[in-house]
Coordinates of C-alpha atoms and ligand atoms in Angstrom, one line a residue:
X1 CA 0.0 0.0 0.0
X2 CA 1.4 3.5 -0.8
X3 CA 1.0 5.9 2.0
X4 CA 0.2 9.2 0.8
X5 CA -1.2 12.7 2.5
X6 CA -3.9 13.2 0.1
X7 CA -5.8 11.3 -2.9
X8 CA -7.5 13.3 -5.5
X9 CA -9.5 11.3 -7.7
X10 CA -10.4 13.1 -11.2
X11 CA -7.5 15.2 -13.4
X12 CA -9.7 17.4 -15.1
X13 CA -9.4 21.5 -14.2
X14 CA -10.9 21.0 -10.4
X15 CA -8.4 17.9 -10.0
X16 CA -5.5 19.7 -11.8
X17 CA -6.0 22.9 -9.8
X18 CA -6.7 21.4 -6.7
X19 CA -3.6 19.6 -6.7
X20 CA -1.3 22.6 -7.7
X21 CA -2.9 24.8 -4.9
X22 CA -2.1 21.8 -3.0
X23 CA 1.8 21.8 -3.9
X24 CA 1.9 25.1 -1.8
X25 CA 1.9 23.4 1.3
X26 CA 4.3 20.5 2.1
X27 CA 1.9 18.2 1.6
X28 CA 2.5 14.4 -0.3
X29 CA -0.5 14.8 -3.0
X30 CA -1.3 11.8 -5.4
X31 CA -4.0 12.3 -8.5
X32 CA -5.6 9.0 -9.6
X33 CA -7.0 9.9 -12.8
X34 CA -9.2 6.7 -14.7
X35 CA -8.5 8.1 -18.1
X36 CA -4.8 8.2 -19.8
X37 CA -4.6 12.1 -19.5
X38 CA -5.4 14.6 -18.0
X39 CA -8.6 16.7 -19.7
X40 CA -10.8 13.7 -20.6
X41 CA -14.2 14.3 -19.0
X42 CA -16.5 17.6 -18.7
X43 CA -13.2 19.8 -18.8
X44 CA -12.5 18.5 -22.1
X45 CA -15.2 20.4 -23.9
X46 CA -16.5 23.3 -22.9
X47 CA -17.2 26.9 -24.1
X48 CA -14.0 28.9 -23.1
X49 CA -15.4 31.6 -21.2
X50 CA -13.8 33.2 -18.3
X51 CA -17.0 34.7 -17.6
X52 CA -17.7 37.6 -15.7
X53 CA -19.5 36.9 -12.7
X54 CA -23.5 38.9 -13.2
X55 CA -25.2 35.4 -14.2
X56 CA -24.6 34.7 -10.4
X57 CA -27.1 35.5 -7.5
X58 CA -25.4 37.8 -5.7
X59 CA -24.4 36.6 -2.3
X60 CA -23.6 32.9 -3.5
X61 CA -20.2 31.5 -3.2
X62 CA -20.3 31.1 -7.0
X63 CA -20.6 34.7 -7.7
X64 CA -17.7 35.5 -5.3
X65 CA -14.9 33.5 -6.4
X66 CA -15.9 34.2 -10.3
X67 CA -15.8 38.2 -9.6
X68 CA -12.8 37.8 -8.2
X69 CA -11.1 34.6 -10.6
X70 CA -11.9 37.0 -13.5
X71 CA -9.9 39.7 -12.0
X72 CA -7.2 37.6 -10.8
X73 CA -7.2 35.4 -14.6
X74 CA -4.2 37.8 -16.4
X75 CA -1.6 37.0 -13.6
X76 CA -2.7 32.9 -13.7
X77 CA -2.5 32.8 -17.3
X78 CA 0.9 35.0 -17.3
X79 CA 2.0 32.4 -14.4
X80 CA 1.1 28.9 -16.7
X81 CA 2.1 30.4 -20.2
X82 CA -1.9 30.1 -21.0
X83 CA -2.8 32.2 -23.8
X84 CA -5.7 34.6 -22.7
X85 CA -7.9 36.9 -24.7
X86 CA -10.3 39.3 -23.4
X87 CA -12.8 40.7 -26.1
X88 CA -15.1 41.8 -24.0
X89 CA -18.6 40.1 -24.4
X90 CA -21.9 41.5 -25.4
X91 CA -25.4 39.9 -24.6
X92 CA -28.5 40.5 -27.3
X93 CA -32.3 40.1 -26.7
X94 CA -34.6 40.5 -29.4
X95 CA -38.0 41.2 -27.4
X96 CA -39.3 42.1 -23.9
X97 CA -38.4 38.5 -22.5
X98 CA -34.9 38.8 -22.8
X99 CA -35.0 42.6 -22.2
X100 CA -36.0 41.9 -18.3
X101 CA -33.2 39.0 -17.9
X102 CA -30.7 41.5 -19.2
X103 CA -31.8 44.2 -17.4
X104 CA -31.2 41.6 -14.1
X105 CA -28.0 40.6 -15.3
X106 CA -27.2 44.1 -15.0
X107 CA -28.3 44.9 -12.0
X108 CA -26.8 41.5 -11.1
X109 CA -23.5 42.5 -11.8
X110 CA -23.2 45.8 -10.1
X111 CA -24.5 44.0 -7.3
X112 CA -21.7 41.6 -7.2
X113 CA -19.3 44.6 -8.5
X114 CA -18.5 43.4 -11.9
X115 CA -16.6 45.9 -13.7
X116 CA -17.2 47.5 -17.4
X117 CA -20.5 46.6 -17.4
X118 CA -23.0 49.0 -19.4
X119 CA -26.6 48.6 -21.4
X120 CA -26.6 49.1 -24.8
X121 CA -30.0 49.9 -27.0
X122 CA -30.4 47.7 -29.9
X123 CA -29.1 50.2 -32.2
X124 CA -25.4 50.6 -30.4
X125 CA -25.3 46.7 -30.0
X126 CA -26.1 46.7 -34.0
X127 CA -23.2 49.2 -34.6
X128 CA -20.6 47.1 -32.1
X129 CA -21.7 43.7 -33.8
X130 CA -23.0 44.2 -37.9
X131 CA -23.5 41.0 -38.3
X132 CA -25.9 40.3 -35.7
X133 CA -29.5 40.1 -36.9
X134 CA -31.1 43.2 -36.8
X135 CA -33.9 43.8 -34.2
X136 CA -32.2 43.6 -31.1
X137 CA -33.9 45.2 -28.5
X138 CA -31.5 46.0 -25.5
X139 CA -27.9 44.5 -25.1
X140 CA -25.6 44.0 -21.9
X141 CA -21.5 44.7 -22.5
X142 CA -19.0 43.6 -19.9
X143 CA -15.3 44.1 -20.9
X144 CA -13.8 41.6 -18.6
X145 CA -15.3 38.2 -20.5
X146 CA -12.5 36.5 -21.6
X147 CA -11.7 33.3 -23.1
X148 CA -9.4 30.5 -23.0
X149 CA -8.7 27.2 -24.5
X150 CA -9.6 24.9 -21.9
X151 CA -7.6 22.2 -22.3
X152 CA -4.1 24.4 -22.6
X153 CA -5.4 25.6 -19.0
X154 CA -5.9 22.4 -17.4
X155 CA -2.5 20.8 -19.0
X156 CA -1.0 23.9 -17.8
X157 CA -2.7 23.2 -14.2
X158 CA -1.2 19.8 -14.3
X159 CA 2.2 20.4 -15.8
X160 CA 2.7 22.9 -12.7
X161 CA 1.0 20.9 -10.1
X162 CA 3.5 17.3 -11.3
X163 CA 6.8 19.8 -12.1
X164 CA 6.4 21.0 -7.6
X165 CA 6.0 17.6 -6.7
X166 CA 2.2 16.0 -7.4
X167 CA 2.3 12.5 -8.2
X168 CA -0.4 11.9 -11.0
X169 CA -1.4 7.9 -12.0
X170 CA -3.3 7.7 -15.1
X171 CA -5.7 4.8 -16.1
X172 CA -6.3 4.3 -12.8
X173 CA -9.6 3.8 -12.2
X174 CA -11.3 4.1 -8.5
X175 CA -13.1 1.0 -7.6
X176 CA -13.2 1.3 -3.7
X177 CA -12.7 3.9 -0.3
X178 CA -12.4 2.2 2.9
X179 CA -12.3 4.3 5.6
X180 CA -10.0 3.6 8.7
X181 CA -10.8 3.2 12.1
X182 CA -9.2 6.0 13.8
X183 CA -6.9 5.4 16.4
X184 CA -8.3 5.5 20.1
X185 CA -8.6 9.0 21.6
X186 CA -8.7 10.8 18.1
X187 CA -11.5 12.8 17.0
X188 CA -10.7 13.2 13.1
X189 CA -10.7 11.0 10.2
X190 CA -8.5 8.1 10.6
X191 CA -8.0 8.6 6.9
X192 CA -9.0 6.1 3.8
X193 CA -7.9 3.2 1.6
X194 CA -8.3 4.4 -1.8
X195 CA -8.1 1.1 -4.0
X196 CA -7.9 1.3 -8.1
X197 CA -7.4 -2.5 -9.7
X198 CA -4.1 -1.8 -10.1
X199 CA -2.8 -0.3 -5.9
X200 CA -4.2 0.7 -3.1
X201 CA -3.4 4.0 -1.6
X202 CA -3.9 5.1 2.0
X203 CA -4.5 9.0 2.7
X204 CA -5.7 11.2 5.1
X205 CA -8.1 12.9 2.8
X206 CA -9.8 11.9 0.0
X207 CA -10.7 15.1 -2.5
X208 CA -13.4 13.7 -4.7
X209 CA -13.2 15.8 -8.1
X210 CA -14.8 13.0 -10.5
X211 CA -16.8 15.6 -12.1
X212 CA -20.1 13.1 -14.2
X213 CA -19.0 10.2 -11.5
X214 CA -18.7 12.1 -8.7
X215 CA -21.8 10.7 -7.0
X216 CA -20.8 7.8 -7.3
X217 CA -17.2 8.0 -6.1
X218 CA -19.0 10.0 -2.9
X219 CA -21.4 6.7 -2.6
X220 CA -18.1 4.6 -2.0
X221 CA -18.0 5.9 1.8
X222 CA -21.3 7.8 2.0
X223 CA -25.1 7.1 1.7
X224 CA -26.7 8.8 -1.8
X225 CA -28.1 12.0 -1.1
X226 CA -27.7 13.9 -4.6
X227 CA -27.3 12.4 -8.1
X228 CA -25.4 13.9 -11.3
X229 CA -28.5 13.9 -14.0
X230 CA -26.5 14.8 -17.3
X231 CA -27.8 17.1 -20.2
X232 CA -26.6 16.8 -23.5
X233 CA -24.8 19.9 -25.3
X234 CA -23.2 20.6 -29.6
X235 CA -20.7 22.3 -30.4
X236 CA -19.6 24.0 -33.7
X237 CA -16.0 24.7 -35.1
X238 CA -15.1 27.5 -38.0
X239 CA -12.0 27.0 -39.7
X240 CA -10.0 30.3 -39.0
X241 CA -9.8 33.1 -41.8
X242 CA -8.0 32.7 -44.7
X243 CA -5.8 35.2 -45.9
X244 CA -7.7 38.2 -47.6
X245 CA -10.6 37.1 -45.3
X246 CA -12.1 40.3 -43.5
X247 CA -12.9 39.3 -40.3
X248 CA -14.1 36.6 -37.9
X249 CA -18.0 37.8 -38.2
X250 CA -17.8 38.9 -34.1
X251 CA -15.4 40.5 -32.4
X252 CA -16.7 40.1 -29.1
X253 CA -17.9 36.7 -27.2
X254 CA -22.0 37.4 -28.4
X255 CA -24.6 35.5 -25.9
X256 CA -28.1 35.4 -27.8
X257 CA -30.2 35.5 -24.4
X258 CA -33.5 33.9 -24.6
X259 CA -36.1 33.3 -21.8
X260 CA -35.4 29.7 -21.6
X261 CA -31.5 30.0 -21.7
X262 CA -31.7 28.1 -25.4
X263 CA -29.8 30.6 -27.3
X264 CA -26.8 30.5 -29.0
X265 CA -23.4 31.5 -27.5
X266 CA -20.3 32.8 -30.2
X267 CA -17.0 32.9 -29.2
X268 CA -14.1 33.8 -31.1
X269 CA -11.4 31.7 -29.4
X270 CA -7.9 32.5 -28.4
X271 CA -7.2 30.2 -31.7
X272 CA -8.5 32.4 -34.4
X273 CA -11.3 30.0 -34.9
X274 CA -15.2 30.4 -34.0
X275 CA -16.9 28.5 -32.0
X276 CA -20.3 28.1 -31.7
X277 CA -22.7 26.2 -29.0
X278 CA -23.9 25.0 -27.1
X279 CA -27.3 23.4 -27.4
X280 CA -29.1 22.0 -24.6
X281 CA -30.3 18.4 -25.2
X282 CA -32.5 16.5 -22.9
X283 CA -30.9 13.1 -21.7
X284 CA -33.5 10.1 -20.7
X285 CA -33.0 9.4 -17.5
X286 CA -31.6 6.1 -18.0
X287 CA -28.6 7.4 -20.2
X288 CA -27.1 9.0 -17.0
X289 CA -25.3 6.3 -16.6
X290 CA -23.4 6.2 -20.5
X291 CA -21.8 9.1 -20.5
X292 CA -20.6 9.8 -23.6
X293 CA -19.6 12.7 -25.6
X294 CA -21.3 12.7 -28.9
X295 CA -23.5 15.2 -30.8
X296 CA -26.9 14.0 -32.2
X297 CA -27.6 15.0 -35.5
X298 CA -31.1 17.4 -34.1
X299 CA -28.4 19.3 -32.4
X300 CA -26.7 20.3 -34.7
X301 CA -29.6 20.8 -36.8
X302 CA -30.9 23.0 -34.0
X303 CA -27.4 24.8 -33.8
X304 CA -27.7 25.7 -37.4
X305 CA -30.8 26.7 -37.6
X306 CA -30.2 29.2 -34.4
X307 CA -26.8 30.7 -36.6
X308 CA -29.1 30.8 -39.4
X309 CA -31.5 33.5 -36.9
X310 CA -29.0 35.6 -35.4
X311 CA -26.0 35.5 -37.5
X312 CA -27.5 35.0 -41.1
X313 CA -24.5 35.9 -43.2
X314 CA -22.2 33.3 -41.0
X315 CA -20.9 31.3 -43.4
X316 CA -21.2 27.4 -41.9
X317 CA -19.5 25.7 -45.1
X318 CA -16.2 26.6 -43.0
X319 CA -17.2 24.3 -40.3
X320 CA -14.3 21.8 -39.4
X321 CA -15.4 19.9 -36.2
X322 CA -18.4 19.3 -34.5
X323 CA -18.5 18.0 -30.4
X324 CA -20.6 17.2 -27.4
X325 CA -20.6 17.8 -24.1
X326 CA -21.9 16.8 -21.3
X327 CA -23.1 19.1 -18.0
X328 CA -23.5 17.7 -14.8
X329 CA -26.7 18.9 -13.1
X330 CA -26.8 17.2 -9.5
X331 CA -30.2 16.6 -8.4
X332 CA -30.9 15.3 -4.9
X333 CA -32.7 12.1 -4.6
X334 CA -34.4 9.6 -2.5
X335 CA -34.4 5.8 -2.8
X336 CA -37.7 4.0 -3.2
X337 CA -37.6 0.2 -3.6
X338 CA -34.6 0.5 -5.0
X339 CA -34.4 3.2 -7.4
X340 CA -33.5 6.5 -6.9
X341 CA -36.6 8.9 -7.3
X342 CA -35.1 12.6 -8.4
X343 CA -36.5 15.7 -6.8
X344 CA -37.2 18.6 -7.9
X345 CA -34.6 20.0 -5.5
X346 CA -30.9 20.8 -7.8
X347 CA -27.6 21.8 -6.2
X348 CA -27.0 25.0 -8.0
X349 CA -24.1 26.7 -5.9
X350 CA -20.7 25.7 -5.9
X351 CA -20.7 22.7 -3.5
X352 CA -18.2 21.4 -1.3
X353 CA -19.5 18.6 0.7
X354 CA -17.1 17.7 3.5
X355 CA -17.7 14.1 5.1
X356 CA -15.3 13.3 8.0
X357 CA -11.8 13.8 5.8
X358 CA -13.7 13.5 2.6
X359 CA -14.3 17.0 0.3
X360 CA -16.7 15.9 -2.6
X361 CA -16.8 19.1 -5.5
X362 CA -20.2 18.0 -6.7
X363 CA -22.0 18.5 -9.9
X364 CA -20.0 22.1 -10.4
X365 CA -21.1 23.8 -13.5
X366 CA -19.9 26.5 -15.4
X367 CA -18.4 28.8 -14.6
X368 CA -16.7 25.9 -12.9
X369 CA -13.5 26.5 -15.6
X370 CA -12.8 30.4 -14.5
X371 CA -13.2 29.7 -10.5
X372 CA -11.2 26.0 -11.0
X373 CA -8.1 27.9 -9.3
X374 CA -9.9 29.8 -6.9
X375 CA -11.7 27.0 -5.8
X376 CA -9.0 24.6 -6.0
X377 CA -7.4 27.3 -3.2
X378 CA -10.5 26.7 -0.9
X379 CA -10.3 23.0 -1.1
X380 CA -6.2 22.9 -1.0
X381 CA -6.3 24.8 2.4
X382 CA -9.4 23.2 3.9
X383 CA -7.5 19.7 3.3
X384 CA -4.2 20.9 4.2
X385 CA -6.2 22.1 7.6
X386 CA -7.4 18.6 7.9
X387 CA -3.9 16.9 7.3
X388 CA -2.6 19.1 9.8
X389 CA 0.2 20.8 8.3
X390 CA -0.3 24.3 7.0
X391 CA 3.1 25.3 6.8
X392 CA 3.9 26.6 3.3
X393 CA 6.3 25.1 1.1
X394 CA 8.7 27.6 0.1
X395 CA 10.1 25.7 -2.8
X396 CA 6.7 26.5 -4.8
X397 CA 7.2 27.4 -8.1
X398 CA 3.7 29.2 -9.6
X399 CA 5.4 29.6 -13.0
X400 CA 5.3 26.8 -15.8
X401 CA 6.7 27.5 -19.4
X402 CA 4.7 26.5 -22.4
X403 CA 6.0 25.8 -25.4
X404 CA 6.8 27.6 -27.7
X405 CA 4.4 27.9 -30.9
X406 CA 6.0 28.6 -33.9
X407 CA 2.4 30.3 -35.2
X408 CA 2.7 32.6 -32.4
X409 CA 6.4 34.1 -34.0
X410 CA 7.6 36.7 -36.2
X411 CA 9.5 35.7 -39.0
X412 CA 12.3 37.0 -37.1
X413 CA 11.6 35.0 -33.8
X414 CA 10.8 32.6 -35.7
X415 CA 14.6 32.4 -37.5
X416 CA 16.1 33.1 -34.6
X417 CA 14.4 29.6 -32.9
X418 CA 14.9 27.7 -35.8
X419 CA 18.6 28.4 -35.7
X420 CA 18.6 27.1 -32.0
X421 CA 16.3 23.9 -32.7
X422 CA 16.2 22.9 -36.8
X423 CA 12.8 21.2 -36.0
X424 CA 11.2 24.3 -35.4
X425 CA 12.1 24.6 -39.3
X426 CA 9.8 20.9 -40.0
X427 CA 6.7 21.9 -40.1
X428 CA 4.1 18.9 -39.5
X429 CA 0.6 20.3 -39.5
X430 CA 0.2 22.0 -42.3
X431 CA -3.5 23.5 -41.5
X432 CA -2.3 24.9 -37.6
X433 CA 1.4 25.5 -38.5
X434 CA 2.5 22.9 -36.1
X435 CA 6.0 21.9 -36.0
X436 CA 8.2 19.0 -35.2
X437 CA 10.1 20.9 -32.3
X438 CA 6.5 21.4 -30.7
X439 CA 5.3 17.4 -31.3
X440 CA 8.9 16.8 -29.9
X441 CA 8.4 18.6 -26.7
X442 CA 4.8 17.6 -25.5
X443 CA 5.6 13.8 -26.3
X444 CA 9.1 14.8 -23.8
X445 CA 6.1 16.3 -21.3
X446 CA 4.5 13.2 -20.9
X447 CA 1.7 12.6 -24.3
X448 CA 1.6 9.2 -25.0
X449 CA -0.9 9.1 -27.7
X450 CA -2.5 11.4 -30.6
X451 CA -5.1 13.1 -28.7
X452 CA -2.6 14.1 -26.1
X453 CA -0.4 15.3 -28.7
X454 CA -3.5 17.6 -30.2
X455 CA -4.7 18.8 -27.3
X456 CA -1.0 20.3 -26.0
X457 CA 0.0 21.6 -29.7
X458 CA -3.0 21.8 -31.9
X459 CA -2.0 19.7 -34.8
X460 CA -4.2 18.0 -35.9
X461 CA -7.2 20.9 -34.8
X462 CA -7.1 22.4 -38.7
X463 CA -9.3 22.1 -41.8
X464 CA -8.2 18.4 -42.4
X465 CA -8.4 17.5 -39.2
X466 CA -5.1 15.7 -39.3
X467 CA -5.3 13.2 -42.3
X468 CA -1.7 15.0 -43.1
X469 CA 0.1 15.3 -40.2
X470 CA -1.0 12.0 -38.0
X471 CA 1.1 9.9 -39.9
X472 CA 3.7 11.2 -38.9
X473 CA 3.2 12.3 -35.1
X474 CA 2.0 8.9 -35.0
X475 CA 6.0 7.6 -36.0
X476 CA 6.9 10.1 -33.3
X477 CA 5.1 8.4 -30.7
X478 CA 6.1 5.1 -32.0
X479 CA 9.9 6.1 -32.2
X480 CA 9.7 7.4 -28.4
X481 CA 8.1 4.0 -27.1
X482 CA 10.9 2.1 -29.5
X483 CA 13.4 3.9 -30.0
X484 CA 15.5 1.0 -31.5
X485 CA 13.3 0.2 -34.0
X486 CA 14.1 3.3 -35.4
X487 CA 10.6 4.4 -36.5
Ligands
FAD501 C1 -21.3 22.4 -21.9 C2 -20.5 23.1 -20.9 C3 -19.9 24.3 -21.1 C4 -19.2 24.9 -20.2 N1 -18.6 26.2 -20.4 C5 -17.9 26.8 -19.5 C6 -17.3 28.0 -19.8 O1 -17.4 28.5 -20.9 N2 -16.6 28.6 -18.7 C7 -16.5 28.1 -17.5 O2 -15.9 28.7 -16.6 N3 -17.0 26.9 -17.2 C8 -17.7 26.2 -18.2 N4 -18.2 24.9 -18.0 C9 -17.9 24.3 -16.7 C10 -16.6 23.6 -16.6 O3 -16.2 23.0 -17.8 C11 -16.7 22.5 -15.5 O4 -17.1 23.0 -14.3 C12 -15.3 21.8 -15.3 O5 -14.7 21.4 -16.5 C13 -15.5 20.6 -14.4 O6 -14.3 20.0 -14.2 P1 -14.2 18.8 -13.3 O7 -12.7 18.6 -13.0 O8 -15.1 18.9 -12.1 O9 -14.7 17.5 -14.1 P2 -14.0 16.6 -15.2 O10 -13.3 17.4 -16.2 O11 -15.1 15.7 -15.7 O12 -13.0 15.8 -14.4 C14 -13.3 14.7 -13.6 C15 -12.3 13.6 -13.9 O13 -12.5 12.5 -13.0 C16 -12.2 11.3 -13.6 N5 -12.9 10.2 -12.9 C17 -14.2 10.0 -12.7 N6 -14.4 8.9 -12.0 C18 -13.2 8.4 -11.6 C19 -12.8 7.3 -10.9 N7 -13.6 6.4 -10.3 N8 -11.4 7.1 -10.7 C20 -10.5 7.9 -11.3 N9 -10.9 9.0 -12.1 C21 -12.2 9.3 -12.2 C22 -12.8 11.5 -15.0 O14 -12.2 10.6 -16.0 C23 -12.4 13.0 -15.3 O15 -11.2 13.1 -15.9 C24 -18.9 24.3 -18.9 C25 -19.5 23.0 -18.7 C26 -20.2 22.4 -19.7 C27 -20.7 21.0 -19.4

């Protein structure tokens, strides 16, 4: 059995940053993580937002810490070498509906002291955003919404987290928590077995960050009390401009507000491409348990038709991806003969359920990506409290290097790199201007497979969606697993 200070089970952004808030202490911290990477459940695909904190009820925890995460997202993305945009957002109505949820957004934000917010008539959201459909009736602007690529922040979160001193096992699986008996005279937790089918870990604390499975992971010590009910969510990609294209069609992160929250979001991404989404697609009940990622084809449908209302000249032929998501709503339930009945009742603030040495983040929502370091702070001290040893680690490092993109130079930079490091000069993804130097380094960080190497460099993200350049990255891999084979 490995003895350990504390488990966290679940590397996507609320594992990741947990764990790196973790590393500020002197604290032993291991991540058991089911999939091969980090990134691979809810966290994988979301909208990018760092949002600004006026769709939260003022007073709530989850208006707090995104108020003040927005403020504080420059200096973390600075920190992890996460490229960070802020184009400002702007929200449309077309009618009196969405007029009175935009006006108590508004009031909202001021409430919770969001800054650079303003209303806008339909005629100055019209001149910010041409392209729009005309007949917008009031508009909300906020100048702090930002956005982010989410998995380039939670790889960031991870690389920082493992390079001060968090161990991380991958395809590790969580099949059991035993708790201990704790010793005679001692009132806290006499800490856990955490078993996978591979080892057995015993901790003091168990942080429970499973995002879709966190219920059940909480049921492994615990009687149910709440359930994660999934709903369904599309995504569109547009292929970035070509050269001699005019524009991007926004240049602001547009929410189409509707009564029932059904409208289209558009974000132009820190990427140059546009992404567009998400829908909101009814699970059955009994699919809660299959999680899986995919779109359905009326989703899309119903994505295309909502870009066909408010952005009518968009043109969709440059579409190169579609994905789903998944969001976990947590309902609480009640068991009768044997089944669990769903209220009515949903968990809508940011919840940290603390069981005797256990802290379960359950069913957290957006803007669960912009708070994931502020609330990985809460739950790092709070555990650190429980572990009993608060002293900081003075070794921390908060700074992680990214590497370099080659897109991201000037011709001159760009020389200059290839001069120190030829395979900057090989380019392998033709469609994102990827290059073998980049492949090179995030197979040296730890990517052991295609996705990985997508998701830390972008090859593979273009127009062809890779049928160039896996061929090759592929050989890459290969060569780094056998390196006398000579692949
Ligand atoms: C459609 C959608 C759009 C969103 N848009 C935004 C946005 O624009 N801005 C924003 O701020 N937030 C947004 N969010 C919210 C944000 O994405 C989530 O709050 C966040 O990603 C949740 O991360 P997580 O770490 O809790 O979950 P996950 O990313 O799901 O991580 C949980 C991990 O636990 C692992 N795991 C599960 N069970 C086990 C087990 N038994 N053993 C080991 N590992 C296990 C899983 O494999 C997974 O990797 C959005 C969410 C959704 C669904």
């Amino acid at each position: 059995m490995v003895k350990t200070d504390v488990v966290i089970i679940g590397a996507g952004l609320l594992g990741c940053f947990t764990a790196r808030n973790l590393m500020r202490y002197n604290i032993d911290v291991t991540v058991l993580e089911q999939e091969g990477d980090v990134c691979r459940g809810i966290s994988r695909a979301n909208t990018g937002i760092i949002y600004p904190g006026y769709d939260n009820k003022p007073g709530t925890l989850k208006s707090k810490l995104c108020v003040k995460a927005n403020r504080e997202f420059d200096r973390l993305c600075s920190d992890l070498g996460v490229a960070f945009s802020r184009p400002g957002s702007i929200m449309v109505g077309y009618g009196p509906e969405a007029d009175s949820v935009i006006r108590k957004k508004y009031k909202q934000g001021k409430e919770n002291g969001v800054p650079g917010i303003k209303l806008l008539s339909g005629y100055e959201a019209e001149a910010i955003e041409p392209m729009l459909a005309k007949g917008i009736t009031s508009a909300l602007y906020s100048e702090s919404t930002g956005t982010v690529d989410p998995w380039d922040l939670c790889i960031a979160a991870y690389e920082n987290a493992r390079n001060n001193g968090a161990k991380f096992v991958f395809n590790n699986a969580v099949t059991d928590i035993r708790r201990e008996e704790p010793e005679e005279g001692v009132k806290t937790s006499g800490g856990f077995v955490v078993s996978t089918s591979c080892e057995a870990w015993n901790a003091k604390v168990v942080i429970n960050a499973a995002g879709l499975y966190a219920d059940r992971v909480r049921e492994m010590t615990e009687k149910p009390l709440a359930r994660i009910f999934p709903k369904a969510a599309d995504y569109m990609i547009l292929d970035r401009p070509s050269p001699g294209d005019t524009g991007r069609c926004v240049e602001h992160i547009v929410f189409h507000e509707t009564e029932d929250g059904k409208g289209l979001t558009i974000v132009p991404t820190v990427d140059g491409s546009l992404l567009l989404g998400p829908t909101r697609r009814q699970l059955p009940d009994d699919e809660m348990v299959d999680h899986s990622f995919r779109t359905e084809d009326d989703g899309i449908r119903n994505l295309e038709d909502l870009c066909d209302e408010i952005v009518p000249g968009l043109d969709l032929s440059k579409r190169i991806r579609t994905f789903g998501s998944l969001r976990p709503r947590p309902y609480y339930v009640s068991m009768q003969d044997g089944e669990f009945i769903r209220s009515d009742e949903k968990i809508s603030d940011v919840s940290i359920l603390e069981e005797n040495g256990m802290l379960s983040l359950f069913g957290i929502r957006t803007p669960g990506m912009t708070i994931a370091d502020e609330l990985g702070r809460i739950v790092a001290d709070r555990a650190a409290e429980i572990v009993g040893r608060t002293d900081l680690n003075e070794g921390f490092d908060p700074h992680r290097d990214p590497i370099i993109r080659a897109r991201d130079l000037s011709p001159e930079e760009r020389a200059e790199i290839i001069s120190r490091d030829p395979e900057y000069g090989d380019v392998i993804c033709f469609c994102m201007d990827v290059t073998k130097a980049e492949i090179r380094q995030a197979i040296e960080r730890g990517a052991n497979d295609i996705e990985a190497v997508k998701r830390r460099t972008g090859a593979g993200l273009g127009k062809c969606q890779g049928s160039r350049c896996f061929k090759r990255i592929n050989d890459m891999l290969a060569n780094e697993k056998c390196p006398d084979k000579g692949h």
